[in-house]
Coordinates of C-alpha atoms and ligand atoms in Angstrom, one line a residue:
X790 CA -6.7 -8.8 4.3
X791 CA -9.5 -11.4 3.5
X792 CA -10.0 -15.0 5.0
X793 CA -10.2 -17.9 2.9
X794 CA -11.3 -21.4 3.6
X795 CA -11.5 -24.6 1.7
X796 CA -13.0 -28.1 2.9
X797 CA -13.5 -31.6 1.8
X798 CA -15.9 -33.8 4.0
X799 CA -19.7 -33.7 5.0
X800 CA -21.9 -30.7 5.8
X801 CA -19.7 -28.5 3.7
X802 CA -22.0 -25.4 3.7
X803 CA -22.0 -25.3 7.5
X804 CA -18.4 -26.2 8.2
X805 CA -17.3 -23.2 5.8
X806 CA -19.9 -21.2 7.0
X807 CA -18.7 -21.4 10.6
X808 CA -15.3 -21.1 9.4
X809 CA -15.9 -17.9 7.8
X810 CA -17.4 -16.3 10.9
X811 CA -14.2 -17.0 12.7
X812 CA -12.4 -15.5 9.7
X813 CA -14.6 -12.4 9.7
X814 CA -12.3 -10.4 11.7
X815 CA -10.1 -10.2 8.2
X816 CA -12.7 -8.4 6.2
X817 CA -16.3 -8.1 6.3
X818 CA -17.0 -6.3 2.9
X819 CA -18.9 -9.4 1.2
X820 CA -18.6 -13.1 1.6
X821 CA -18.8 -16.0 -0.9
X822 CA -18.9 -19.9 -1.1
X823 CA -18.4 -22.2 -4.2
X824 CA -19.6 -25.9 -3.4
X825 CA -18.5 -28.8 -5.8
X826 CA -20.9 -31.9 -5.7
X827 CA -21.1 -34.4 -8.5
X828 CA -19.3 -32.3 -10.7
X829 CA -21.4 -29.0 -10.5
X830 CA -20.5 -26.0 -8.9
X831 CA -23.2 -23.9 -6.8
X832 CA -22.1 -20.6 -5.8
X833 CA -23.4 -18.0 -3.1
X834 CA -22.4 -14.6 -2.9
X835 CA -23.7 -11.6 -0.6
X836 CA -22.4 -8.1 0.2
X837 CA -21.8 -7.1 3.8
X838 CA -21.0 -9.5 6.8
X839 CA -20.8 -13.1 6.9
X840 CA -24.0 -13.5 8.5
X841 CA -25.8 -11.8 5.1
X842 CA -24.6 -15.2 3.3
X843 CA -26.5 -17.6 5.7
X844 CA -30.0 -16.9 4.4
X845 CA -28.6 -17.7 0.8
X846 CA -27.2 -20.9 1.7
X847 CA -28.7 -24.2 1.0
X848 CA -27.6 -26.6 3.8
X849 CA -26.7 -30.1 2.7
X850 CA -25.4 -32.5 4.9
X851 CA -23.8 -34.9 2.3
X852 CA -20.1 -35.0 1.2
X853 CA -18.7 -32.3 -0.8
X854 CA -15.8 -30.0 -1.7
X855 CA -16.0 -26.2 -0.9
X856 CA -13.8 -23.2 -1.1
X857 CA -15.3 -19.5 0.6
X858 CA -13.9 -16.0 1.2
X859 CA -14.6 -13.1 3.3
X860 CA -13.4 -9.9 1.7
X861 CA -11.8 -6.7 2.6
X862 CA -11.7 -5.0 -0.6
X863 CA -8.4 -3.8 -2.0
X864 CA -8.9 -3.8 -5.7
X865 CA -12.4 -3.0 -7.0
X866 CA -15.5 -1.4 -4.9
X867 CA -17.4 -3.9 -2.7
X868 CA -20.1 -5.6 -5.1
X869 CA -21.4 -9.2 -6.2
X870 CA -19.1 -9.0 -9.2
X871 CA -16.0 -8.4 -7.1
X872 CA -16.9 -11.0 -4.4
X873 CA -14.9 -14.3 -4.4
X874 CA -14.7 -17.4 -5.6
X875 CA -13.8 -16.0 -8.8
X876 CA -13.9 -18.2 -12.2
X877 CA -11.9 -18.9 -15.5
X878 CA -13.7 -18.3 -18.8
X879 CA -15.1 -21.6 -19.3
X880 CA -16.4 -21.7 -15.7
X881 CA -14.5 -24.9 -15.0
X882 CA -12.0 -23.7 -12.5
X883 CA -12.6 -21.4 -9.4
X884 CA -10.7 -19.7 -6.7
X885 CA -10.4 -17.7 -3.5
X886 CA -7.6 -15.3 -2.7
X887 CA -6.0 -13.5 0.0
X888 CA -3.3 -11.0 -0.9
X889 CA -2.5 -8.4 -3.5
X890 CA -1.1 -9.4 -7.1
X891 CA 1.2 -6.1 -7.7
X892 CA 1.6 -6.9 -11.6
X893 CA -2.0 -8.0 -12.0
X894 CA -2.7 -4.9 -14.6
X895 CA 0.1 -6.1 -17.0
X896 CA -1.5 -9.6 -16.5
X897 CA -5.0 -8.5 -17.5
X898 CA -3.9 -6.6 -20.4
X899 CA -2.1 -9.9 -21.7
X900 CA -5.2 -11.8 -20.9
X901 CA -7.6 -9.5 -22.6
X902 CA -5.3 -9.7 -25.9
X903 CA -5.9 -13.1 -25.8
X904 CA -9.4 -12.8 -25.7
X905 CA -10.3 -13.4 -22.0
X906 CA -13.3 -11.3 -20.7
X907 CA -13.7 -10.0 -17.3
X908 CA -17.0 -9.2 -15.0
X909 CA -15.0 -7.5 -12.2
X910 CA -12.3 -5.3 -11.2
X911 CA -10.1 -7.6 -8.7
X912 CA -6.7 -8.8 -9.1
X913 CA -8.0 -12.1 -7.9
X914 CA -10.1 -12.7 -10.7
X915 CA -7.1 -12.2 -13.2
X916 CA -5.4 -15.1 -11.2
X917 CA -8.5 -17.0 -12.2
X918 CA -8.6 -16.2 -16.0
X919 CA -5.1 -17.3 -16.3
X920 CA -6.3 -20.8 -16.0
X921 CA -7.7 -23.0 -18.9
X922 CA -9.3 -26.0 -17.9
X923 CA -8.0 -29.0 -16.2
X924 CA -6.1 -28.1 -12.9
X925 CA -2.7 -29.8 -12.4
X926 CA 0.2 -29.1 -9.9
X927 CA 2.2 -28.0 -12.9
X928 CA -0.3 -25.5 -14.1
X929 CA -0.6 -24.1 -10.5
X930 CA 2.9 -23.7 -10.5
X931 CA 3.4 -22.1 -13.9
X932 CA 0.5 -19.5 -12.9
X933 CA 2.1 -18.5 -9.7
X934 CA 5.4 -18.2 -11.1
X935 CA 4.1 -15.4 -13.1
X936 CA 2.6 -13.4 -10.2
X937 CA 4.3 -10.7 -8.5
X938 CA 2.8 -10.0 -4.8
X939 CA 1.3 -11.9 -1.9
X940 CA -0.9 -14.5 -2.0
X941 CA -2.9 -17.7 -0.5
X942 CA -4.8 -19.5 -3.2
X943 CA -7.4 -22.2 -3.0
X944 CA -8.6 -23.7 -6.2
X945 CA -11.3 -26.1 -7.4
X946 CA -11.8 -28.0 -10.7
X947 CA -15.0 -29.1 -11.8
X948 CA -13.6 -32.4 -12.6
X949 CA -12.1 -33.6 -9.4
X950 CA -12.9 -33.5 -5.6
X951 CA -9.1 -32.2 -4.8
X952 CA -8.3 -28.6 -3.6
X953 CA -5.3 -26.9 -5.1
X954 CA -3.3 -24.7 -3.2
X955 CA -0.4 -22.0 -3.3
X956 CA 1.0 -19.7 -0.7
X957 CA 3.5 -16.6 -0.6
X958 CA 3.6 -14.1 2.0
X959 CA -0.3 -14.7 3.2
X960 CA -0.8 -17.5 6.0
X961 CA -2.2 -21.0 4.9
X962 CA -2.8 -24.2 7.1
X963 CA -3.8 -27.4 6.2
X964 CA -5.5 -30.1 8.5
X965 CA -6.9 -33.5 7.6
X966 CA -7.9 -36.8 9.2
X967 CA -9.6 -39.7 7.6
X968 CA -13.1 -38.1 6.9
X969 CA -12.2 -34.5 6.4
X970 CA -9.7 -31.9 5.0
X971 CA -9.5 -28.2 5.9
X972 CA -7.2 -25.4 4.5
X973 CA -7.5 -21.9 6.0
X974 CA -5.9 -18.3 6.6
X975 CA -6.3 -19.0 10.4
X976 CA -5.2 -22.0 12.3
X977 CA -7.7 -21.2 15.0
X978 CA -10.5 -22.7 12.6
X979 CA -9.0 -26.2 13.1
X980 CA -9.6 -26.0 17.0
X981 CA -12.2 -28.6 18.2
X982 CA -12.3 -30.3 14.8
X983 CA -8.8 -31.6 14.1
X984 CA -6.0 -32.6 16.3
X985 CA -3.0 -31.1 14.5
X986 CA -2.2 -29.2 11.4
X987 CA 0.3 -28.1 8.9
X988 CA 1.9 -24.6 8.4
X989 CA 2.5 -24.1 4.8
X990 CA 5.8 -21.9 4.2
X991 CA 6.2 -19.4 1.3
X992 CA 6.5 -20.4 -2.1
X993 CA 4.8 -23.8 -1.3
X994 CA 2.0 -25.2 -3.5
X995 CA 0.0 -28.7 -4.0
X996 CA -2.9 -30.5 -3.7
X997 CA -5.0 -32.3 -1.2
X998 CA -7.7 -34.7 -1.3
X999 CA -9.5 -37.0 1.4
X1000 CA -6.5 -39.6 0.8
X1001 CA -3.8 -37.7 -0.2
X1002 CA -1.7 -34.4 0.4
X1003 CA 1.1 -33.3 -1.8
X1004 CA 3.2 -30.3 -1.0
X1005 CA 5.9 -29.1 -3.1
X1006 CA 8.4 -26.1 -3.2
X1007 CA 10.6 -25.3 -6.1
X1008 CA 9.6 -28.4 -8.1
X1009 CA 10.4 -30.9 -5.2
X1010 CA 7.9 -32.5 -3.3
X1011 CA 8.0 -32.2 0.5
X1012 CA 8.3 -35.4 2.5
X1013 CA 7.6 -34.7 6.2
X1014 CA 5.8 -31.2 6.7
X1015 CA 6.2 -30.3 10.4
X1016 CA 2.8 -31.1 12.4
X1017 CA 1.4 -28.5 15.1
X1018 CA -0.8 -29.8 17.8
X1019 CA -4.4 -27.9 17.4
X1020 CA -5.6 -26.1 20.6
X1021 CA -8.9 -26.8 22.4
X1022 CA -10.7 -23.4 22.3
X1023 CA -12.6 -21.8 24.7
X1024 CA -16.1 -20.5 23.7
X1025 CA -15.7 -16.7 23.4
X1026 CA -18.9 -15.0 24.3
X1027 CA -20.1 -11.7 25.0
X1028 CA -21.1 -12.5 28.5
X1029 CA -22.5 -9.5 30.1
X1030 CA -21.2 -7.2 27.6
X1031 CA -22.7 -5.6 24.7
X1032 CA -19.3 -5.5 22.5
X1033 CA -16.1 -7.3 22.7
X1034 CA -14.5 -3.9 22.8
X1035 CA -15.9 -3.0 26.0
X1036 CA -15.2 -6.6 27.5
X1037 CA -11.5 -6.8 26.0
X1038 CA -10.9 -3.4 27.7
X1039 CA -12.4 -5.1 31.2
X1040 CA -9.9 -8.1 30.7
X1041 CA -7.1 -6.0 30.7
X1042 CA -6.4 -6.1 34.4
X1043 CA -6.2 -10.0 34.5
X1044 CA -4.2 -10.3 31.4
X1045 CA -1.5 -8.1 33.3
X1046 CA -2.0 -10.2 36.4
X1047 CA -1.5 -13.5 34.4
X1048 CA 1.7 -12.1 32.8
X1049 CA 3.3 -11.5 36.0
X1050 CA 2.1 -14.9 37.3
X1051 CA 3.9 -16.4 34.3
X1052 CA 7.1 -14.3 34.7
X1053 CA 7.0 -15.6 38.3
X1054 CA 6.3 -19.0 38.1
X1055 CA 9.3 -19.3 35.4
X1056 CA 11.6 -16.7 36.3
X1057 CA 12.7 -14.2 34.1
X1058 CA 16.2 -15.3 33.6
X1059 CA 14.7 -18.8 32.6
X1060 CA 12.8 -17.6 30.0
X1061 CA 15.0 -15.3 28.3
X1062 CA 18.1 -17.5 28.6
X1063 CA 18.5 -18.1 25.1
X1064 CA 18.4 -14.3 24.4
X1065 CA 21.7 -13.1 23.4
X1066 CA 23.7 -10.1 25.0
X1067 CA 25.6 -7.5 23.7
X1068 CA 23.4 -5.6 21.4
X1069 CA 24.2 -1.7 20.5
X1070 CA 20.8 -0.7 19.9
X1071 CA 17.1 -1.5 20.3
X1072 CA 14.8 -1.0 17.4
X1073 CA 11.1 -1.4 18.2
X1074 CA 9.0 -1.9 14.9
X1075 CA 5.0 -2.0 14.4
X1076 CA 2.1 -0.5 12.9
X1077 CA -0.9 1.3 14.5
X1078 CA -1.3 0.7 18.1
X1079 CA 1.7 -1.6 18.1
X1080 CA 3.7 0.9 16.9
X1081 CA 2.2 3.2 19.3
X1082 CA 3.1 0.6 22.1
X1083 CA 6.8 0.7 20.8
X1084 CA 7.1 4.5 21.1
X1085 CA 6.2 4.1 24.7
X1086 CA 8.7 1.2 25.3
X1087 CA 11.4 3.3 23.7
X1088 CA 11.5 5.4 26.8
X1089 CA 11.7 2.2 28.8
X1090 CA 14.9 1.0 26.8
X1091 CA 16.4 4.6 27.0
X1092 CA 15.7 4.8 30.8
X1093 CA 17.5 1.3 30.8
X1094 CA 20.7 2.7 29.5
X1095 CA 20.1 1.4 25.7
X1096 CA 19.9 3.1 22.5
X1097 CA 16.7 2.8 21.3
X1098 CA 14.4 3.8 18.3
X1099 CA 11.0 3.3 17.2
X1100 CA 10.1 2.8 13.4
X1101 CA 7.0 2.3 11.6
X1102 CA 7.2 -0.8 9.9
X1103 CA 5.9 0.5 6.6
X1104 CA 8.4 3.1 6.5
X1105 CA 11.6 1.2 7.3
X1106 CA 12.9 0.9 4.0
X1107 CA 12.4 4.8 3.4
X1108 CA 14.0 6.2 6.5
X1109 CA 17.7 6.3 7.6
X1110 CA 18.9 3.9 10.3
X1111 CA 21.9 1.9 10.9
X1112 CA 20.2 -1.8 11.6
X1113 CA 22.9 -4.4 11.7
X1114 CA 24.2 -7.5 13.4
X1115 CA 24.5 -5.6 16.6
X1116 CA 20.6 -4.7 16.5
X1117 CA 18.1 -6.0 18.6
X1118 CA 14.8 -5.5 16.4
X1119 CA 11.8 -5.9 18.4
X1120 CA 8.6 -6.7 16.2
X1121 CA 5.4 -6.0 18.0
X1122 CA 2.1 -7.3 16.5
X1123 CA -1.2 -8.4 18.1
X1124 CA -2.1 -10.7 15.2
X1125 CA 1.4 -11.8 14.4
X1126 CA 0.2 -11.5 10.5
X1127 CA 0.8 -7.8 9.5
X1128 CA 2.2 -7.7 6.4
X1129 CA 4.0 -4.4 6.8
X1130 CA 5.6 -5.9 10.0
X1131 CA 6.8 -8.9 8.1
X1132 CA 8.2 -7.0 5.3
X1133 CA 10.2 -5.2 7.8
X1134 CA 11.4 -8.4 9.3
X1135 CA 12.7 -9.6 6.0
X1136 CA 14.5 -6.1 5.8
X1137 CA 16.2 -6.5 9.3
X1138 CA 16.8 -10.0 8.6
X1139 CA 18.9 -9.2 5.4
X1140 CA 21.0 -6.6 7.8
X1141 CA 21.7 -9.7 10.1
X1142 CA 19.5 -8.2 13.0
X1143 CA 18.5 -10.4 15.6
X1144 CA 14.7 -10.2 15.7
X1145 CA 12.5 -10.7 18.5
X1146 CA 8.8 -10.7 18.1
X1147 CA 5.9 -9.9 20.7
X1148 CA 2.8 -11.4 19.3
X1149 CA -0.8 -12.6 20.8
X1150 CA -1.1 -15.5 18.2
X1151 CA 1.8 -18.2 18.9
X1152 CA 1.7 -20.0 15.7
X1153 CA 1.6 -16.8 13.6
X1154 CA 3.9 -15.7 10.9
X1155 CA 5.8 -13.1 12.9
X1156 CA 6.3 -15.5 15.7
X1157 CA 7.5 -18.2 13.5
X1158 CA 9.9 -16.3 11.4
X1159 CA 11.8 -14.5 14.6
X1160 CA 14.5 -15.8 16.3
X1161 CA 12.7 -15.4 19.6
X1162 CA 9.0 -14.8 20.3
X1163 CA 7.4 -13.5 23.6
X1164 CA 3.7 -14.7 23.7
X1165 CA 1.3 -12.0 24.8
X1166 CA -0.8 -14.4 26.0
X1167 CA -3.6 -11.8 26.1
X1168 CA -6.5 -14.1 24.9
X1169 CA -8.2 -13.7 21.8
X1170 CA -8.9 -10.1 20.9
X1171 CA -12.0 -10.0 18.5
X1172 CA -12.9 -6.3 18.3
X1173 CA -11.0 -4.5 15.6
X1174 CA -9.6 -1.7 18.0
X1175 CA -6.8 -3.3 19.8
X1176 CA -7.0 -2.5 23.7
X1177 CA -5.9 -5.3 25.9
X1178 CA -3.3 -6.1 23.6
X1179 CA -2.1 -3.0 23.3
X1180 CA -1.7 -2.5 27.2
X1181 CA 0.2 -5.9 27.2
X1182 CA 2.5 -5.1 24.8
X1183 CA 3.5 -1.9 26.9
X1184 CA 3.6 -4.1 29.8
X1185 CA 5.9 -6.8 28.3
X1186 CA 8.1 -4.2 26.8
X1187 CA 8.6 -2.9 30.2
X1188 CA 9.6 -6.0 31.6
X1189 CA 12.1 -6.8 28.4
X1190 CA 13.5 -3.3 29.0
X1191 CA 14.0 -4.2 32.9
X1192 CA 15.4 -7.6 32.1
X1193 CA 18.1 -6.1 29.5
X1194 CA 19.3 -3.5 32.0
X1195 CA 19.3 -6.0 35.1
X1196 CA 20.3 -9.2 33.3
X1197 CA 21.1 -10.8 36.7
X1198 CA 18.4 -9.6 38.6
X1199 CA 16.0 -12.0 40.6
X1200 CA 12.2 -11.8 39.4
X1201 CA 11.2 -11.0 43.0
X1202 CA 13.0 -7.8 42.4
X1203 CA 10.6 -7.2 39.3
X1204 CA 7.4 -8.2 41.0
X1205 CA 8.3 -6.0 43.9
X1206 CA 8.7 -3.2 41.6
X1207 CA 5.7 -3.7 39.1
X1208 CA 3.2 -5.3 41.6
X1209 CA 1.9 -1.8 42.7
X1210 CA 1.5 -0.7 39.0
X1211 CA -1.3 -2.8 38.1
X1212 CA -3.0 -2.5 41.6
X1213 CA -5.1 0.1 39.9
X1214 CA -8.5 0.7 40.5
X1215 CA -11.5 0.3 38.2
X1216 CA -12.3 2.9 36.3
X1217 CA -15.7 4.7 36.8
X1218 CA -17.0 3.9 33.3
X1219 CA -20.1 6.1 34.3
X1220 CA -17.9 9.5 34.1
X1221 CA -16.4 8.6 30.9
X1222 CA -20.0 7.6 29.5
X1223 CA -21.2 11.1 30.6
X1224 CA -18.2 12.9 28.9
X1225 CA -18.7 10.9 25.8
X1226 CA -22.3 12.2 25.9
X1227 CA -21.6 15.8 26.7
X1228 CA -18.8 16.2 23.9
X1229 CA -20.5 13.9 21.3
X1230 CA -21.6 16.9 19.0
X1231 CA -17.7 18.0 18.7
X1232 CA -16.9 18.4 15.1
X1233 CA -13.4 18.1 16.0
X1234 CA -11.5 16.3 18.8
X1235 CA -7.8 16.1 19.7
X1236 CA -5.4 14.6 22.1
X1237 CA -2.6 16.5 23.8
X1238 CA 0.0 15.7 26.2
X1239 CA 3.7 16.2 27.0
X1240 CA 6.6 13.7 27.0
X1241 CA 5.2 10.1 27.4
X1242 CA 1.6 11.6 27.6
X1243 CA 1.7 13.0 24.3
X1244 CA 2.4 9.4 22.9
X1245 CA -0.8 8.2 24.8
X1246 CA -2.6 11.0 23.1
X1247 CA -1.7 9.5 19.9
X1248 CA -3.1 6.2 20.7
X1249 CA -6.0 7.8 22.1
X1250 CA -6.5 9.9 18.7
X1251 CA -6.3 6.6 16.8
X1252 CA -8.5 4.6 19.0
X1253 CA -11.4 7.4 18.8
X1254 CA -11.2 7.8 15.0
X1255 CA -11.0 4.3 14.0
X1256 CA -14.2 3.4 15.7
X1257 CA -16.2 6.7 15.7
X1258 CA -15.2 8.1 12.5
X1259 CA -14.6 11.8 13.8
X1260 CA -11.8 13.5 12.6
X1261 CA -9.4 13.5 15.7
X1262 CA -5.3 14.4 16.1
X1263 CA -3.2 14.3 18.6
X1264 CA 0.1 16.7 19.2
X1265 CA 2.5 17.2 22.0
X1266 CA 0.8 20.6 23.6
X1267 CA 3.4 22.9 23.1
X1268 CA 3.0 22.4 19.3
X1269 CA -0.5 23.8 19.1
X1270 CA 0.5 27.3 18.9
X1271 CA 2.9 26.4 15.9
X1272 CA -0.2 25.8 13.5
X1273 CA -2.9 23.5 14.6
X1274 CA -4.3 26.1 17.0
X1275 CA -5.9 27.7 13.7
X1276 CA -8.5 24.7 14.0
X1277 CA -10.1 25.8 17.1
X1278 CA -13.4 27.1 17.3
X1279 CA -16.6 26.4 19.4
X1280 CA -16.9 22.9 17.9
X1281 CA -13.5 21.6 19.0
X1282 CA -13.0 19.3 22.0
X1283 CA -9.5 18.8 23.5
X1284 CA -8.6 15.6 25.6
X1285 CA -5.6 16.9 28.0
X1286 CA -3.7 13.8 29.1
X1287 CA -1.4 14.4 32.2
X1288 CA 0.2 11.4 34.3
X1289 CA 3.2 13.9 35.5
X1290 CA 2.9 16.6 38.0
X1291 CA 5.7 18.4 36.2
X1292 CA 3.8 18.6 33.0
X1293 CA 0.3 20.0 34.5
X1294 CA 1.2 23.9 34.4
X1295 CA 2.0 23.7 30.7
X1296 CA -0.9 21.6 29.9
X1297 CA -3.0 24.2 31.7
X1298 CA -1.7 26.9 29.8
X1299 CA -2.7 25.0 26.4
X1300 CA -6.1 24.4 27.8
X1301 CA -6.4 28.4 28.4
X1302 CA -5.2 29.0 25.0
X1303 CA -7.9 26.4 23.7
X1304 CA -10.5 27.7 25.5
X1305 CA -9.9 31.2 24.8
X1306 CA -10.9 30.3 21.3
X1307 CA -14.0 28.6 22.2
X1308 CA -12.8 25.1 22.4
X1309 CA -13.5 22.7 25.4
X1310 CA -11.0 21.0 27.3
X1311 CA -11.4 17.9 29.4
X1312 CA -8.4 16.6 31.5
X1313 CA -7.6 12.9 32.0
X1314 CA -5.3 13.0 34.9
X1315 CA -3.4 10.9 37.3
X1316 CA -2.2 14.0 39.3
X1317 CA -4.2 16.5 41.3
X1318 CA -4.8 19.7 39.4
X1319 CA -5.3 21.8 42.4
X1320 CA -6.1 25.0 41.6
X1321 CA -5.3 24.4 38.1
X1322 CA -8.5 22.4 37.9
X1323 CA -10.3 25.9 36.9
X1324 CA -8.5 25.9 33.6
X1325 CA -10.3 22.7 32.4
X1326 CA -14.0 22.3 31.2
X1327 CA -14.1 18.7 33.2
X1328 CA -11.6 16.7 34.9
X1329 CA -11.3 13.0 35.2
X1330 CA -9.1 11.7 37.7
X1331 CA -7.6 8.3 37.5
X1332 CA -5.8 6.5 40.2
X1333 CA -1.9 6.7 40.2
X1334 CA 0.0 3.8 41.2
X1335 CA 3.8 3.9 40.5
X1336 CA 5.5 4.0 37.0
X1337 CA 2.9 1.8 35.2
X1338 CA 0.0 4.4 36.1
X1339 CA -0.3 4.8 32.4
X1340 CA -2.8 1.7 32.5
X1341 CA -5.5 3.5 33.9
X1342 CA -5.0 6.6 31.3
X1343 CA -5.0 4.2 28.4
X1344 CA -7.9 2.4 29.8
X1345 CA -10.0 5.6 30.1
X1346 CA -8.9 6.8 26.5
X1347 CA -10.5 3.6 25.3
X1348 CA -13.7 3.7 27.1
X1349 CA -13.7 7.1 26.1
X1350 CA -13.4 6.3 22.2
X1351 CA -16.0 3.2 22.9
X1352 CA -18.8 5.2 24.3
X1353 CA -18.4 8.1 21.9
X1354 CA -18.7 5.3 19.1
X1355 CA -21.6 3.8 20.5
X1356 CA -23.5 7.0 21.2
X1357 CA -22.9 7.9 17.4
X1358 CA -24.4 4.4 16.3
X1359 CA -21.2 2.9 15.3
X1360 CA -20.3 -0.7 15.9
X1361 CA -17.0 -0.8 17.8
X1362 CA -16.0 -4.1 17.2
X1363 CA -16.3 -4.0 13.2
X1364 CA -15.9 -0.4 12.0
X1365 CA -16.0 0.4 8.7
X1366 CA -13.1 -0.1 6.2
X1367 CA -10.9 -1.9 8.7
X1368 CA -10.1 -5.6 9.4
X1369 CA -8.5 -6.7 12.4
X1370 CA -5.3 -8.3 10.5
X1371 CA -3.8 -6.2 8.0
X1372 CA -2.2 -8.7 5.6
X1373 CA -1.7 -6.5 2.7
X1374 CA 1.0 -3.7 2.2
Ligands
LIG1423 O1 -1.9 -7.2 14.5 P1 -1.2 -5.9 14.7 O2 -0.9 -5.4 16.1 O3 0.3 -6.3 13.7 O4 -1.7 -4.8 14.0 C1 -1.1 -3.5 13.7 C2 -2.5 -2.3 13.5 O5 -3.1 -2.7 12.3 C3 -3.3 -2.3 14.6 O6 -2.9 -2.0 15.9 C4 -4.3 -1.5 14.3 O7 -4.0 0.0 14.3 C5 -5.5 -1.4 15.3 N1 -6.8 -1.6 14.8 C6 -5.8 -0.2 16.2 O8 -6.6 -0.5 17.4

C-alpha cells in the first residue's frame, strides 16, 4: 500500500505533511520526508502515524522540493532504516515508492556483487541503489525496465530541482500551476490547491519542474495528457462522533436516500442506456467486504433470472470458471485501487468480458479501466472498516439486478418497491453497546446464519476481527455440528443472525447445541422469535421493512464490532496491520 507525495513550491514541509495526513489511510506504520534546498537534502523519519513526524519537522516557508511517504510495511519490519525516502550509495539520489518489486532479491544480489551496501530490508531501497549519480529520463527508464512488479516512484537528485517519476500498476497523479507542482498517490490531495490534474497511466515516466512537465511512454513523449478537474473538498470532521467508523455507520441512511434520489432524478433507463444487453452470466468480483457485498448480490441476480457467481479477486486465476465475451463482470471496490481487483479486471479483459465497476472514487484506476462505472457516491469513507460503502454496494447491486430483470421498467416501479426498504428505524445503539460490554471477555466469537444470513454473518465476523483483533469466524449454522462445535466452551459467544422466519427454528436448534456446551448465544433478528426467545441468552430485535431489511442487521453488526473494539481499547479507525486501500497483491 503506502502513500507517496512530491512537491515543488513554497512551504514544502507543511504541504507535504498535510498531504501525508490525507494519504495516511494507505498505511500508517511509519512516515518520512526529504526536502531539497540549495543542493542539500534534509531528511525526517519517524515510526508510527504521520503525526509522529510533525514534532521532528523544521517548517520553512521558502521554496523547496520534497518527497514524502507513509508506509504500510510489505518487505522488512517497521523501523527507521526501512522508512522511506531511500537513498542511493553516494546519497545523491533519493526516492519514495508505493508498490512491490517482485524481483528485488535478484536485483539486490546483483547490486551486492557490484559492491553496493544496504542499510535496510526493503525492495524500495534496492531501486534506490540501482541509481548511480546524475538522474536523467534515460536512467529512470533503464532502471524501471529492470523492475518486475508494481510501482509509483518519485525521485530527487541533489543537483537539480526536478521531481522524476515512474508508474506501473500503482496510482500516480500530477497537478501544477505557475507557482507549484504536486505528484501524489491520491488525487484528493489536490483539492482546494489546484484546479485540475493529470492521471498517469501504466508504463509512463518523466520529470517535472516549475516550468516544464515531460511525460514519456515507450521512449516517446506524450503531447497532450488528459486533464481532469479537481473537486472542491468539503472538510470532513468527526462532528459529534468520537470515531469516523461510528460517524460513517450513521451516514448509511442518507447515502441510500441520496442514491434513490439520484436514480429518481436521472431515471435508471437513462443512466444505464449504454449498458449492453444479452449477457449470459453475471460475475461479481471483489475483496474483503466488497466480496461479501458481491455474495449477497449474487442472490439478487439469481432471483432476477441471471446465471451468477461471485469470485474473490485474488483467486480468479486459480479457480475454474468460464468468463468470456458473454460475461458481465462486476468489479466491486470502495477505493477503486485494490490491486487484486485490478488484476482480476485484466484477467477478465483478456477474456473479452464486459467490465462494469462499482466504486466510491470516480477517478480511481478501477473506475477508469472499466467499460462502465457506477459511482457509489457514499462520500469519503475514512475508517479502515468499510461500513456505509459496503451497504451502498449491496444497494446499488440490488438496483442493477432489478434493472437487468426489468430493462423497460420505469424508475417509479423501482422506487415504490425499495422506498420501504430504507425507511428503517434508527437502531438503538445502547442495547448493542450493552451486549458488547457483556460479552467482551469471550475468547472466541463467531457468527452463524442460514442462507443470505450466513453471508451477513461472514461480514459480521470480518468487521469484528479487523477492528477488535478477537478471533472471529462465521459459518452457516448447519455446519457447526460438522466440526467447529469442537471449539465451543464457556468462553465462546455466538451471534446468530436471522432475517427469515423460515430459518428461525433451525437457528434456535443450533443455539441450543451451543448453549449445551457452555457457549452463549445472542440473536440479532428482524423476525419475532416468539417462544423460541428462550433458546437464546439475549435477543436484539431490529425493525423489518421489506426485502432490504438486511440494512438494519448490517448496521447492528457494524456497531457491535465498533463497541467491542472501543471497549478493548482498540482504535477502530486505524486498526493495526491494516490500511484502507490495499494496493499490493
Ligand atoms: O477498496 P475495496 O473495496 O476494494 O477494498 C476491499 C477490501 O480491502 C476491504 O473491503 C476490506 O476488507 C475492509 N477493510 C473491510 O472492512
